[in-house]
PDB file of C-alpha atoms in Angstrom:
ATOM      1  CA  UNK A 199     -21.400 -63.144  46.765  1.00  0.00           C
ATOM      2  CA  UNK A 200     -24.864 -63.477  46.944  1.00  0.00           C
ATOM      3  CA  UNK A 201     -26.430 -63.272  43.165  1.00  0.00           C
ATOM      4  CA  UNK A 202     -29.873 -61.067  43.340  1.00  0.00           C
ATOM      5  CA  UNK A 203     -30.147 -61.006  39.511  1.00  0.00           C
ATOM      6  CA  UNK A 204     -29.996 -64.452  37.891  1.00  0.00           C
ATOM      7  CA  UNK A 205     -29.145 -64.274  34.111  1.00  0.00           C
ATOM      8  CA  UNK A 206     -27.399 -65.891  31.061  1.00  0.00           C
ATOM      9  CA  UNK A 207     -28.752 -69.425  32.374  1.00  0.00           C
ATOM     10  CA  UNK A 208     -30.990 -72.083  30.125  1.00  0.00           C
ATOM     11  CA  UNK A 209     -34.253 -70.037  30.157  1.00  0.00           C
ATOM     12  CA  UNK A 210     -35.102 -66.532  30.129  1.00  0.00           C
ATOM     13  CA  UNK A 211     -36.054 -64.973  33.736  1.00  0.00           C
ATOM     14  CA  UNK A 212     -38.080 -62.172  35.452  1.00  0.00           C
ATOM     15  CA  UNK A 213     -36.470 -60.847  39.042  1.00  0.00           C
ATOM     16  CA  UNK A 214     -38.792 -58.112  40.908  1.00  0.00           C
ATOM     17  CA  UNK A 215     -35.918 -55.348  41.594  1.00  0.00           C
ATOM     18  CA  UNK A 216     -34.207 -55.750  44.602  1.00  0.00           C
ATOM     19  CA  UNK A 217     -32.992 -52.405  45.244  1.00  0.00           C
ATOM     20  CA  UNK A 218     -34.219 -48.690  45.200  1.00  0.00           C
ATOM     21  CA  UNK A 219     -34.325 -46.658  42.592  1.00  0.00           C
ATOM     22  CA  UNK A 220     -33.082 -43.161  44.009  1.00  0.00           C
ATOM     23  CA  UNK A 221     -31.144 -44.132  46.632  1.00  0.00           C
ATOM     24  CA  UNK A 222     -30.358 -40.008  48.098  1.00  0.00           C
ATOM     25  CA  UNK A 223     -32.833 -37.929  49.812  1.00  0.00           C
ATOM     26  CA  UNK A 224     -36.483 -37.845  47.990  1.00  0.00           C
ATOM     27  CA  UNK A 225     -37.115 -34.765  46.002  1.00  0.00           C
ATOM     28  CA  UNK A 226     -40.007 -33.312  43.993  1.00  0.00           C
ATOM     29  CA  UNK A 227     -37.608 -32.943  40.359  1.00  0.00           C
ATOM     30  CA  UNK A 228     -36.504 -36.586  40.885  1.00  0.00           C
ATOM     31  CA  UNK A 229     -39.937 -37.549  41.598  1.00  0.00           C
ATOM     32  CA  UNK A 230     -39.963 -38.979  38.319  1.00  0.00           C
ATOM     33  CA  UNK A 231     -36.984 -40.598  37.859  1.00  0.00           C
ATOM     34  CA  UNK A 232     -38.051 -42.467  40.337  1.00  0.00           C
ATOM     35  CA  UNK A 233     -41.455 -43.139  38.847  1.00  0.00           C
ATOM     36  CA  UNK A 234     -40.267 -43.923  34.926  1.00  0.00           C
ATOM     37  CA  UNK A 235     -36.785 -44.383  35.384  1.00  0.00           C
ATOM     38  CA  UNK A 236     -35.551 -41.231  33.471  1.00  0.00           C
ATOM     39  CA  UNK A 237     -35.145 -37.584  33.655  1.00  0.00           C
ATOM     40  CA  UNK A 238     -34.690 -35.634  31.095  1.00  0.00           C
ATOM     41  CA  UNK A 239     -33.046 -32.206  30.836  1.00  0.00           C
ATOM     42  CA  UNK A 240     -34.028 -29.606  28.402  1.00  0.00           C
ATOM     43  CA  UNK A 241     -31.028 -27.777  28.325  1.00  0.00           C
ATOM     44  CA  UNK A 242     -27.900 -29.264  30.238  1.00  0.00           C
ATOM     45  CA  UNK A 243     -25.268 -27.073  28.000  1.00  0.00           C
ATOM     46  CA  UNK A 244     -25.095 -24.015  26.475  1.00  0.00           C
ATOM     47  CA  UNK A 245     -24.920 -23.382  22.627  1.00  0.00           C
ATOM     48  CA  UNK A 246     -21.454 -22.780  23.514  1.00  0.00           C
ATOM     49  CA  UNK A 247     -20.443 -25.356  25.310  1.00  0.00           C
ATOM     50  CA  UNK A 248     -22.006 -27.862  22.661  1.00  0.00           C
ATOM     51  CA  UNK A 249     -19.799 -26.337  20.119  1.00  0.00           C
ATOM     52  CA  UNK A 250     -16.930 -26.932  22.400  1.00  0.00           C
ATOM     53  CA  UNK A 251     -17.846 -30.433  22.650  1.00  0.00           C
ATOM     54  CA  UNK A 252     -18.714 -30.992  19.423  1.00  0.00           C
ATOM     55  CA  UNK A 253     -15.313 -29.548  18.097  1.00  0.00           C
ATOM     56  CA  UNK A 254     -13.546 -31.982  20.447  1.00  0.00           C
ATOM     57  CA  UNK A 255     -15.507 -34.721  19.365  1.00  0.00           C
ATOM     58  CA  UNK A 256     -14.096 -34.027  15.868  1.00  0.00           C
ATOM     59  CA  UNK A 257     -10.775 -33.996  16.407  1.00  0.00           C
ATOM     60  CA  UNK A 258     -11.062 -37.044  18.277  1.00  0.00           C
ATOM     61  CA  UNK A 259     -12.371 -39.216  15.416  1.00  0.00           C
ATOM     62  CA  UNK A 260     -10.164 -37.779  12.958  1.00  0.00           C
ATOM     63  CA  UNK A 261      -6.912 -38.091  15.020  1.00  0.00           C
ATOM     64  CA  UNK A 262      -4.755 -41.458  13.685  1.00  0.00           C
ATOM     65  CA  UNK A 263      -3.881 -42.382  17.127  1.00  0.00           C
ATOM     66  CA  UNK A 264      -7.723 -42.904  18.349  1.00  0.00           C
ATOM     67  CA  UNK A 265      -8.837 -44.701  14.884  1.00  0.00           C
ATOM     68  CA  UNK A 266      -6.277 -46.950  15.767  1.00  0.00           C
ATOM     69  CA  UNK A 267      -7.047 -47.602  19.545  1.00  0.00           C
ATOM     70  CA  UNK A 268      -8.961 -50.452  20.620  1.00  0.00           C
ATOM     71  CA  UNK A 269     -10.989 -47.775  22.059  1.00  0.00           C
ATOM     72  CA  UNK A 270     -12.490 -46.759  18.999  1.00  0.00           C
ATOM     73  CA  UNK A 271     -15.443 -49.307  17.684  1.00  0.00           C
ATOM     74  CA  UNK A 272     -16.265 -49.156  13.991  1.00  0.00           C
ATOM     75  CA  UNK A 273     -19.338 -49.756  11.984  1.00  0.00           C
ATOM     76  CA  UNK A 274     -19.620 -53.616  11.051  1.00  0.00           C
ATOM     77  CA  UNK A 275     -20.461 -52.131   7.298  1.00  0.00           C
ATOM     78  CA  UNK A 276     -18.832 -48.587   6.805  1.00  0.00           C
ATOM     79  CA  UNK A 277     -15.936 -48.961   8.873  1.00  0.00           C
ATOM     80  CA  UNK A 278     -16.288 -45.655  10.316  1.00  0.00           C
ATOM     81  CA  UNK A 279     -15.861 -44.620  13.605  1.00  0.00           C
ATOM     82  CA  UNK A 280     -19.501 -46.007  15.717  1.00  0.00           C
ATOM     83  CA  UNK A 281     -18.235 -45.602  19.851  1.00  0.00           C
ATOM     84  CA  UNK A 282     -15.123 -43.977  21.059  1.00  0.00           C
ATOM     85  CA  UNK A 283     -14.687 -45.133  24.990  1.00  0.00           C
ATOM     86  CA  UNK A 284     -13.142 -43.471  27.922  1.00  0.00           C
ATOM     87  CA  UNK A 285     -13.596 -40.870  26.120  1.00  0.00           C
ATOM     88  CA  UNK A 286     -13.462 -38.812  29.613  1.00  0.00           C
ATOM     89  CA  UNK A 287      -9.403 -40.126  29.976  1.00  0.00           C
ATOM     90  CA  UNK A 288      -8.121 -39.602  26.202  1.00  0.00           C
ATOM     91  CA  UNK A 289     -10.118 -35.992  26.404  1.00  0.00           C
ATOM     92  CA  UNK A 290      -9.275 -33.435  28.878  1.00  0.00           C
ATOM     93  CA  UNK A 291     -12.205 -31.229  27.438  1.00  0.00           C
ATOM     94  CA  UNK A 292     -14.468 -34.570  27.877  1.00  0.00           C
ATOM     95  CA  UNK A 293     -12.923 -34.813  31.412  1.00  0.00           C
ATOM     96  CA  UNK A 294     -14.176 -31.495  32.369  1.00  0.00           C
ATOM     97  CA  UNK A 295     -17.844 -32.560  31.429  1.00  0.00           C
ATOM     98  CA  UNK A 296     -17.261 -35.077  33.804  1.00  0.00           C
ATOM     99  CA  UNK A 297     -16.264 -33.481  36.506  1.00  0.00           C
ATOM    100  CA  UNK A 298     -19.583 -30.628  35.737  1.00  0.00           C
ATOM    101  CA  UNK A 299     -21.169 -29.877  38.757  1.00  0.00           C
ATOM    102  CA  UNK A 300     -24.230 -29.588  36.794  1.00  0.00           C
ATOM    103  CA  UNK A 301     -23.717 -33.434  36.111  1.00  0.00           C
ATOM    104  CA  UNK A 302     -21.601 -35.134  38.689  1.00  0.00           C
ATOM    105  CA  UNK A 303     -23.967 -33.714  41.375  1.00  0.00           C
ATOM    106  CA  UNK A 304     -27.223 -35.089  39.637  1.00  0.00           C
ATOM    107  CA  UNK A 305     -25.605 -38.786  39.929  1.00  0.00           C
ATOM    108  CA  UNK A 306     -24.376 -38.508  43.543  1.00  0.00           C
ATOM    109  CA  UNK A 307     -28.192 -37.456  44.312  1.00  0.00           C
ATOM    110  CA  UNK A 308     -29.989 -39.981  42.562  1.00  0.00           C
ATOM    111  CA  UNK A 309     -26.793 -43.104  44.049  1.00  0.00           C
ATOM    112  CA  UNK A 310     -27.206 -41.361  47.404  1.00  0.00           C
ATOM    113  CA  UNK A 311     -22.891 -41.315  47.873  1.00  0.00           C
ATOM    114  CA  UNK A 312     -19.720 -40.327  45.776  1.00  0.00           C
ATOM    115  CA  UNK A 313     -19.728 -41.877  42.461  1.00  0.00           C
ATOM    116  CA  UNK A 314     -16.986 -42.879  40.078  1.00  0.00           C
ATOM    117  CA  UNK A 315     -17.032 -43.372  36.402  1.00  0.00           C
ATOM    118  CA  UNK A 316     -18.032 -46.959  35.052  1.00  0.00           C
ATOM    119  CA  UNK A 317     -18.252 -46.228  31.601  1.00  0.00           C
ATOM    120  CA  UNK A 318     -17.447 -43.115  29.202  1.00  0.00           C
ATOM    121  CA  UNK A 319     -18.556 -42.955  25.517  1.00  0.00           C
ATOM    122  CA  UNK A 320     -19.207 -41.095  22.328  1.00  0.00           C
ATOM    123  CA  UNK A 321     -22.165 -42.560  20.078  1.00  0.00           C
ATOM    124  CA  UNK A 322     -21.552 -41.200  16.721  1.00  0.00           C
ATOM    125  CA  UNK A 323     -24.571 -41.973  14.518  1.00  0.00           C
ATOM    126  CA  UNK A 324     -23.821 -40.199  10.800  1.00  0.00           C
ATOM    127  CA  UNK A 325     -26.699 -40.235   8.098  1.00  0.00           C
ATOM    128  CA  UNK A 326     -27.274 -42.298   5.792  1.00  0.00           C
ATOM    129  CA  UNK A 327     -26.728 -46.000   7.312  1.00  0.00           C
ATOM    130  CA  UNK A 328     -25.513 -45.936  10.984  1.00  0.00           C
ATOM    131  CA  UNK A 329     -26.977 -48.935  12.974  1.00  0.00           C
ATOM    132  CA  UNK A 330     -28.693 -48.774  16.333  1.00  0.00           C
ATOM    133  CA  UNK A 331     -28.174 -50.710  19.765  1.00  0.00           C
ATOM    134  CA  UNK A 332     -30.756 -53.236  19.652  1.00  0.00           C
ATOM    135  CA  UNK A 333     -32.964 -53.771  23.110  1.00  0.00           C
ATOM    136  CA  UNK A 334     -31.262 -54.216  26.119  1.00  0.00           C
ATOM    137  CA  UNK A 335     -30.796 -53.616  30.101  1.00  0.00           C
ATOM    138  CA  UNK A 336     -27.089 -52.117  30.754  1.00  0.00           C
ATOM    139  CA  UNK A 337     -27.142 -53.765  34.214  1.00  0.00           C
ATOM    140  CA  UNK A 338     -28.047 -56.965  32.753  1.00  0.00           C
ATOM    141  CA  UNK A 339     -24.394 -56.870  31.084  1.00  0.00           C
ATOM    142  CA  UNK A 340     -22.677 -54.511  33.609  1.00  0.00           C
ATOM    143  CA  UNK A 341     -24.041 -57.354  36.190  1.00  0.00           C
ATOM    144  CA  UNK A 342     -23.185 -60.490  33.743  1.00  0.00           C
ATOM    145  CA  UNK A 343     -20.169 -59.027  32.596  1.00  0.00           C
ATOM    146  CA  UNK A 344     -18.124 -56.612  34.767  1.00  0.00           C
ATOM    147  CA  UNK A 345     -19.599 -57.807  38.349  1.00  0.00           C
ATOM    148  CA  UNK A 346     -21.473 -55.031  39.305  1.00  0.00           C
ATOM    149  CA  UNK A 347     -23.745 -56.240  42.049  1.00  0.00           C
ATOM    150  CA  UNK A 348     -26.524 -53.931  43.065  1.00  0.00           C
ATOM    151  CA  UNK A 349     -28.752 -51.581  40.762  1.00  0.00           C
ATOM    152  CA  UNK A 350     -26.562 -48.403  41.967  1.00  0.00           C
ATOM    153  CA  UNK A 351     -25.500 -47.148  38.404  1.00  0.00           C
ATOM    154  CA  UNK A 352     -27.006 -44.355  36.607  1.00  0.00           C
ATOM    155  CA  UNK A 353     -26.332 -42.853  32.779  1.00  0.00           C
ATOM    156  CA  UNK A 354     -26.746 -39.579  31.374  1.00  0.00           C
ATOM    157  CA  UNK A 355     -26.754 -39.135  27.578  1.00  0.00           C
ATOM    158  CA  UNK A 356     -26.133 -35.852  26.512  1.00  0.00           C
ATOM    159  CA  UNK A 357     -27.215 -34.231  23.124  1.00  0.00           C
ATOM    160  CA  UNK A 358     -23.707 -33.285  20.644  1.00  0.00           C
ATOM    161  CA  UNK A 359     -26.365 -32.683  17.720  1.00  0.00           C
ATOM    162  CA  UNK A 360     -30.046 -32.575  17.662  1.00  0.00           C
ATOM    163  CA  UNK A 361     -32.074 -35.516  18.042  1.00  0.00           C
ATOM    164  CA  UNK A 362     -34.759 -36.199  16.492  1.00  0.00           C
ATOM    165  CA  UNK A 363     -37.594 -38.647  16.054  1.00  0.00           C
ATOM    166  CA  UNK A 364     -36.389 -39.913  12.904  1.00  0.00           C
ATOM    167  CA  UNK A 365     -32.305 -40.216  13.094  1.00  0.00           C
ATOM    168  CA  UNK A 366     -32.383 -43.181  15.787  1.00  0.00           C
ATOM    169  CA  UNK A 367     -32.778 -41.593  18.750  1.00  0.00           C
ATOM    170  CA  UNK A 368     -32.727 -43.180  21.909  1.00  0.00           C
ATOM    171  CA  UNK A 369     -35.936 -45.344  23.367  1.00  0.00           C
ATOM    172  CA  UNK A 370     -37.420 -46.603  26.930  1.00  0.00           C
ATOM    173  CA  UNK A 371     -39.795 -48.248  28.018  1.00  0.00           C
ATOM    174  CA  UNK A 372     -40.923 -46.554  31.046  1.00  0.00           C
ATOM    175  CA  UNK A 373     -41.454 -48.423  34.411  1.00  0.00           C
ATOM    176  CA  UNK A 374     -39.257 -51.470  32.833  1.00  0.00           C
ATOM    177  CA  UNK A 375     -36.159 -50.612  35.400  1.00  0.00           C
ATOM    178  CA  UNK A 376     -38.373 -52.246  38.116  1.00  0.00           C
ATOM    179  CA  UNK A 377     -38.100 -55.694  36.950  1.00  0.00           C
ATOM    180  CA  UNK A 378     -34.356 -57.408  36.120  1.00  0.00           C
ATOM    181  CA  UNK A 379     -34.948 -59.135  32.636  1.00  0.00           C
ATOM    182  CA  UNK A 380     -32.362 -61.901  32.638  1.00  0.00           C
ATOM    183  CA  UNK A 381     -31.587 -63.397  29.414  1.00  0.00           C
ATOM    184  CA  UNK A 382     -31.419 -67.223  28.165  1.00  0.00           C
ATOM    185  CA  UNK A 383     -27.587 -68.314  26.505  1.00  0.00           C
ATOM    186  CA  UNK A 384     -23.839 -68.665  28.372  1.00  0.00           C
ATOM    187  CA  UNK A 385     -21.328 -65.793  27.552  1.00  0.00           C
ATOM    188  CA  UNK A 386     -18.852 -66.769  25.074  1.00  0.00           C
ATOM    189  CA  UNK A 387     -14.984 -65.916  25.856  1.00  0.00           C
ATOM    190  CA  UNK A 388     -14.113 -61.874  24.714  1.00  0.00           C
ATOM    191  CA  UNK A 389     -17.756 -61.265  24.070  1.00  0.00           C
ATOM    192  CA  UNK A 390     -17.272 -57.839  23.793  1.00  0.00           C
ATOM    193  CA  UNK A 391     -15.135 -57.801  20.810  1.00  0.00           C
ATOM    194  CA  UNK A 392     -18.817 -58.463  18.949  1.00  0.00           C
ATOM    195  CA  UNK A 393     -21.287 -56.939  21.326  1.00  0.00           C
ATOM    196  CA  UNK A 394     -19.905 -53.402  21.414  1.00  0.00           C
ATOM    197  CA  UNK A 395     -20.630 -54.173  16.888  1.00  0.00           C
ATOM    198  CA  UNK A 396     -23.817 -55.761  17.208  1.00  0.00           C
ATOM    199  CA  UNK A 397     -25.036 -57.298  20.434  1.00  0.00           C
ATOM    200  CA  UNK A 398     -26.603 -60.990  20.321  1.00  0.00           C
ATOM    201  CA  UNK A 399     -25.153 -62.097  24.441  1.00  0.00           C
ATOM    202  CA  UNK A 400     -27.983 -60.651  26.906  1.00  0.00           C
ATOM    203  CA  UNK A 401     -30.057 -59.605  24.091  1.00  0.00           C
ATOM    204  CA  UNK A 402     -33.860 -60.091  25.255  1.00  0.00           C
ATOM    205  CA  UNK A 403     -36.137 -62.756  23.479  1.00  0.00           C
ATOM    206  CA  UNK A 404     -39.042 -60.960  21.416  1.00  0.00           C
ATOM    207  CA  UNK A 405     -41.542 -62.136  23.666  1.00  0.00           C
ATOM    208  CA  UNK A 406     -39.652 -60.610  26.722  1.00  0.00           C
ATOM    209  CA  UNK A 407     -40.163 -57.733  24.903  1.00  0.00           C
ATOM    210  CA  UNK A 408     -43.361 -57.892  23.829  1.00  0.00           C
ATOM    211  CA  UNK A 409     -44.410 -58.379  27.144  1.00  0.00           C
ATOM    212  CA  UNK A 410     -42.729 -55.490  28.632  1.00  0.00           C
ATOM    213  CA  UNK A 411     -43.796 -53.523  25.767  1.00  0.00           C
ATOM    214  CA  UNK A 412     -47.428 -54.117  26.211  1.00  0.00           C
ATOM    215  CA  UNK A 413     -47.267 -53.422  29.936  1.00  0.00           C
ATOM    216  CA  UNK A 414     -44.975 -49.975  29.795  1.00  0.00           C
ATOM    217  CA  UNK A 415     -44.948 -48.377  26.094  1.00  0.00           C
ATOM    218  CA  UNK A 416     -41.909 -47.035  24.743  1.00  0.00           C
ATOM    219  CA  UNK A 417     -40.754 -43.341  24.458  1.00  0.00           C
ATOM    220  CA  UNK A 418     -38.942 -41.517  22.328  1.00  0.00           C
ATOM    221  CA  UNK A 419     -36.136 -38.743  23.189  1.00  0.00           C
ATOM    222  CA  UNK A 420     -36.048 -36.190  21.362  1.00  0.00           C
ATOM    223  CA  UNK A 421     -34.571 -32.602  22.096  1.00  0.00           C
ATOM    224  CA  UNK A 422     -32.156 -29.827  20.703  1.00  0.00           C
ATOM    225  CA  UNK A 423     -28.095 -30.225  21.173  1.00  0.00           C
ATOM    226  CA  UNK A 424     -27.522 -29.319  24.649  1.00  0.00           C
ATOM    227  CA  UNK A 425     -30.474 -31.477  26.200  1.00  0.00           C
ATOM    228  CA  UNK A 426     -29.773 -34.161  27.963  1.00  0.00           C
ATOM    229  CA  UNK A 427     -31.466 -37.748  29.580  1.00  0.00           C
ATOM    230  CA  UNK A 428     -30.865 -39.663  32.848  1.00  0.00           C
ATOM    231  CA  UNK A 429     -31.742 -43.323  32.829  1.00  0.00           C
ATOM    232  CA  UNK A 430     -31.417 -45.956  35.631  1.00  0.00           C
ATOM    233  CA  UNK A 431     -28.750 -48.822  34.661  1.00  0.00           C
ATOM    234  CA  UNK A 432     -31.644 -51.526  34.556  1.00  0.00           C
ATOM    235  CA  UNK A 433     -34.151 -49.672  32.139  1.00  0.00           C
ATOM    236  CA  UNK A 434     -35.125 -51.738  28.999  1.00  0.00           C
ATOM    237  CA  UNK A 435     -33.899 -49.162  26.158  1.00  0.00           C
ATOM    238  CA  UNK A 436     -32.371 -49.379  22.948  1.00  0.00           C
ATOM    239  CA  UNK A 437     -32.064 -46.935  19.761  1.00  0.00           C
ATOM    240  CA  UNK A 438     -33.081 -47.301  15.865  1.00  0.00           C
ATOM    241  CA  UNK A 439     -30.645 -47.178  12.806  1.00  0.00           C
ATOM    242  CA  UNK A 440     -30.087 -43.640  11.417  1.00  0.00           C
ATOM    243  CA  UNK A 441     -31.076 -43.720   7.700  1.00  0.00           C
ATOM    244  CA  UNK A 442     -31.736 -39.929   7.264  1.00  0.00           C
ATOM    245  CA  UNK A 443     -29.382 -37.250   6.209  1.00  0.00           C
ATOM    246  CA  UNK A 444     -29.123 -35.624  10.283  1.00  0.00           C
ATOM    247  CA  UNK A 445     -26.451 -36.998  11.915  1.00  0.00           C
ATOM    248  CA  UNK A 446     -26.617 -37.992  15.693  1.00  0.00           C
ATOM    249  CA  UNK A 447     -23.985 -37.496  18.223  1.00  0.00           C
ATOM    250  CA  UNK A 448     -24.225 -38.355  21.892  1.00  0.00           C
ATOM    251  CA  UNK A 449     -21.755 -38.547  24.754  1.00  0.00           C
ATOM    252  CA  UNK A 450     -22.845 -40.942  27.294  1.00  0.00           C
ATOM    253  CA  UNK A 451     -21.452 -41.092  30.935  1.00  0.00           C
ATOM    254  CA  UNK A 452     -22.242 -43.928  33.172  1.00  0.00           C
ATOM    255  CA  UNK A 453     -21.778 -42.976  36.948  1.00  0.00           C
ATOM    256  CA  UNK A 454     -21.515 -45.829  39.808  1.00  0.00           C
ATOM    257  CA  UNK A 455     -21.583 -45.618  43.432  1.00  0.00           C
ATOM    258  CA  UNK A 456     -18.397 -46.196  45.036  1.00  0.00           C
ATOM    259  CA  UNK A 457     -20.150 -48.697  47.153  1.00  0.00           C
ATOM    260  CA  UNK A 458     -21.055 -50.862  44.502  1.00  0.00           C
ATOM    261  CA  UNK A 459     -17.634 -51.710  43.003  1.00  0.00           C
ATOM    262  CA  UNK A 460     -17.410 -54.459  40.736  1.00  0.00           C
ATOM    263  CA  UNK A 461     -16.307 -57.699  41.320  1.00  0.00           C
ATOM    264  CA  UNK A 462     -16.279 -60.640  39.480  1.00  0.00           C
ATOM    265  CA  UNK A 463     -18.457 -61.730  36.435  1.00  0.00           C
ATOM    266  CA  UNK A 464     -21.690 -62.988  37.438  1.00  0.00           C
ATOM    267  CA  UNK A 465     -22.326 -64.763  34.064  1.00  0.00           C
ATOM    268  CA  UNK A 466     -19.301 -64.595  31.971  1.00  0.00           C
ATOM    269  CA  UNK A 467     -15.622 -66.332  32.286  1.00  0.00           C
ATOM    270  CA  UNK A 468     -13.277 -63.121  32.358  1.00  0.00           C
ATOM    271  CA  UNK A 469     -13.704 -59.543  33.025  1.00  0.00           C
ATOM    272  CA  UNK A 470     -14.022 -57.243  30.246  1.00  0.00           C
ATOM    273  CA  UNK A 471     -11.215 -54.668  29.706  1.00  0.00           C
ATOM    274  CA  UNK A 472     -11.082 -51.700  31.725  1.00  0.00           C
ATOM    275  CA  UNK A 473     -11.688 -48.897  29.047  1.00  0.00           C
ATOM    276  CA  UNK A 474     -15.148 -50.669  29.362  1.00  0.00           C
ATOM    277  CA  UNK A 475     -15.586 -50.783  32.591  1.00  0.00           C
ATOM    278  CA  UNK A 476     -13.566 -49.119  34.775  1.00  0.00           C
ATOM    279  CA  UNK A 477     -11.535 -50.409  37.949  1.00  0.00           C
ATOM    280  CA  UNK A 478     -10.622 -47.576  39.410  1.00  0.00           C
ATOM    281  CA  UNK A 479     -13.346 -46.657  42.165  1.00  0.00           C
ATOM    282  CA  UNK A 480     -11.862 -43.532  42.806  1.00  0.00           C
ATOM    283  CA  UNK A 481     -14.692 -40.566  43.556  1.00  0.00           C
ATOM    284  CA  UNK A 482     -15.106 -37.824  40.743  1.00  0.00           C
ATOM    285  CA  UNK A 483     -13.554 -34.821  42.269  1.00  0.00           C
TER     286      UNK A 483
END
């Protein structure tokens, strides 16, 4: 297979993207998307429905069985509970959210077919010492990685708590998705087991940064429990530590078309597991 997006070689590397950006029908609300590479939602739940959520989330993270599962990623420093993935298939309440109308039908717009679900995730960011997710490009791992070939993946983050501009909220620099960053150093074997802690593999060099920095700004998301943003898979975005006392919880779903299945790694030696991304292509129903 044909490699459009060169990365994890000897030197650092700028591709022009190679594929749209909304690949369904043009529309005036998704008019910017298109443009900056996000959308964001002002409210995407109801008061209720974040409770709901937010109660599940809990019990989740308190529940022996998930502390123990590989599933669940803990703080290098505290120990407690940073990620919980596939969240969507240990959670039949997460499941649901999934399945939303109000979100699965906002993906298959913007991917232009049936999607499936990559990725699933809970970011759990408490006060008072919770690192961030330095800078990076999902695609640039989801590409390296897990074989995903074409720019056909889109995320939604979703608001459990409110976020604010001081408690690490998430950042992009708009206009970045259009050019494929590809980053200098090899993959090592089971990467994962130290990028989902602290990512180093397909980080960006500071003057990759700097550069895209100077040319697109950053912004910050803010916005109540309930709100929500939708980011293209190859925006350059990242998130601060969380050193005030207002916690931060997120749940993150990644959609992908179902005609961009992975394949193989493009840049590493062995898939990573499937709670990280997913092998079954089967369409959200």
């Amino acid at each position: 297979m044909t490699d459009l997006y060169p990365t994890r070689g000897a030197a650092e590397v700028v591709t022009p993207r190679q594929d749209p950006v909304l690949w369904g029908e043009p529309s005036e609300d998704l008019r910017g998307f298109e443009r900056d590479g996000f959308l964001t939602v002002d409210q995407l739940l109801t008061p209720t429905e974040v409770l709901t959520y937010r109660d599940e989330l809990k019990r989740l993270i308190a529940d022996p069985a998930v502390i123990n599962d590989e599933r669940a990623i803990a703080e290098p420093s505290s120990k407690e509970i940073r990620s919980v993935f596939e969240v969507h298939r240990i959670s039949e309440v997460f499941a649901r959210l999934v399945r939303e109308p109000r979100v699965v039908d906002t993906a298959r717009r913007i991917l232009g077919s049936d999607v499936y679900v990559h990725q699933s995730r809970v970011n759990i960011k408490p006060g008072f010492g919770a690192s961030g997710f330095y800078w990076h490009s999902d695609f640039e791992t989801w590409h390296a990685e897990d074989g995903l070939p074409r720019m056909r993946t889109v995320s939604v983050s979703i608001a459990l708590t409110e976020n604010r501009d001081t408690n690490g909220s998430l950042m992009i620099m708009p206009g970045s998705h259009r050019s494929f960053l590809g980053c200098a150093g090899a993959t090592p074997k089971d990467n994962y087991k130290r990028s989902l802690r602290m990512q180093e593999a397909g980080t960006p060099s500071p003057s990759g940064l700097t550069e895209m920095a100077l040319e697109h700004g950053i912004k910050l998301f803010t916005g109540p429990a309930g709100s929500a943003t939708w980011f293209d898979c190859n925006c350059m975005h990242g998130s601060g530590d969380n050193i005030t006392p207002y916690p931060r919880s997120n749940v993150f779903i990644v959609f992908n078309s179902v005609d961009n299945q992975a394949a193989e790694p493009f840049a590493a030696p062995v898939r990573r597991p499937e709670f990280i991304a997913a092998r079954d292509f089967l369409p959200v129903k």
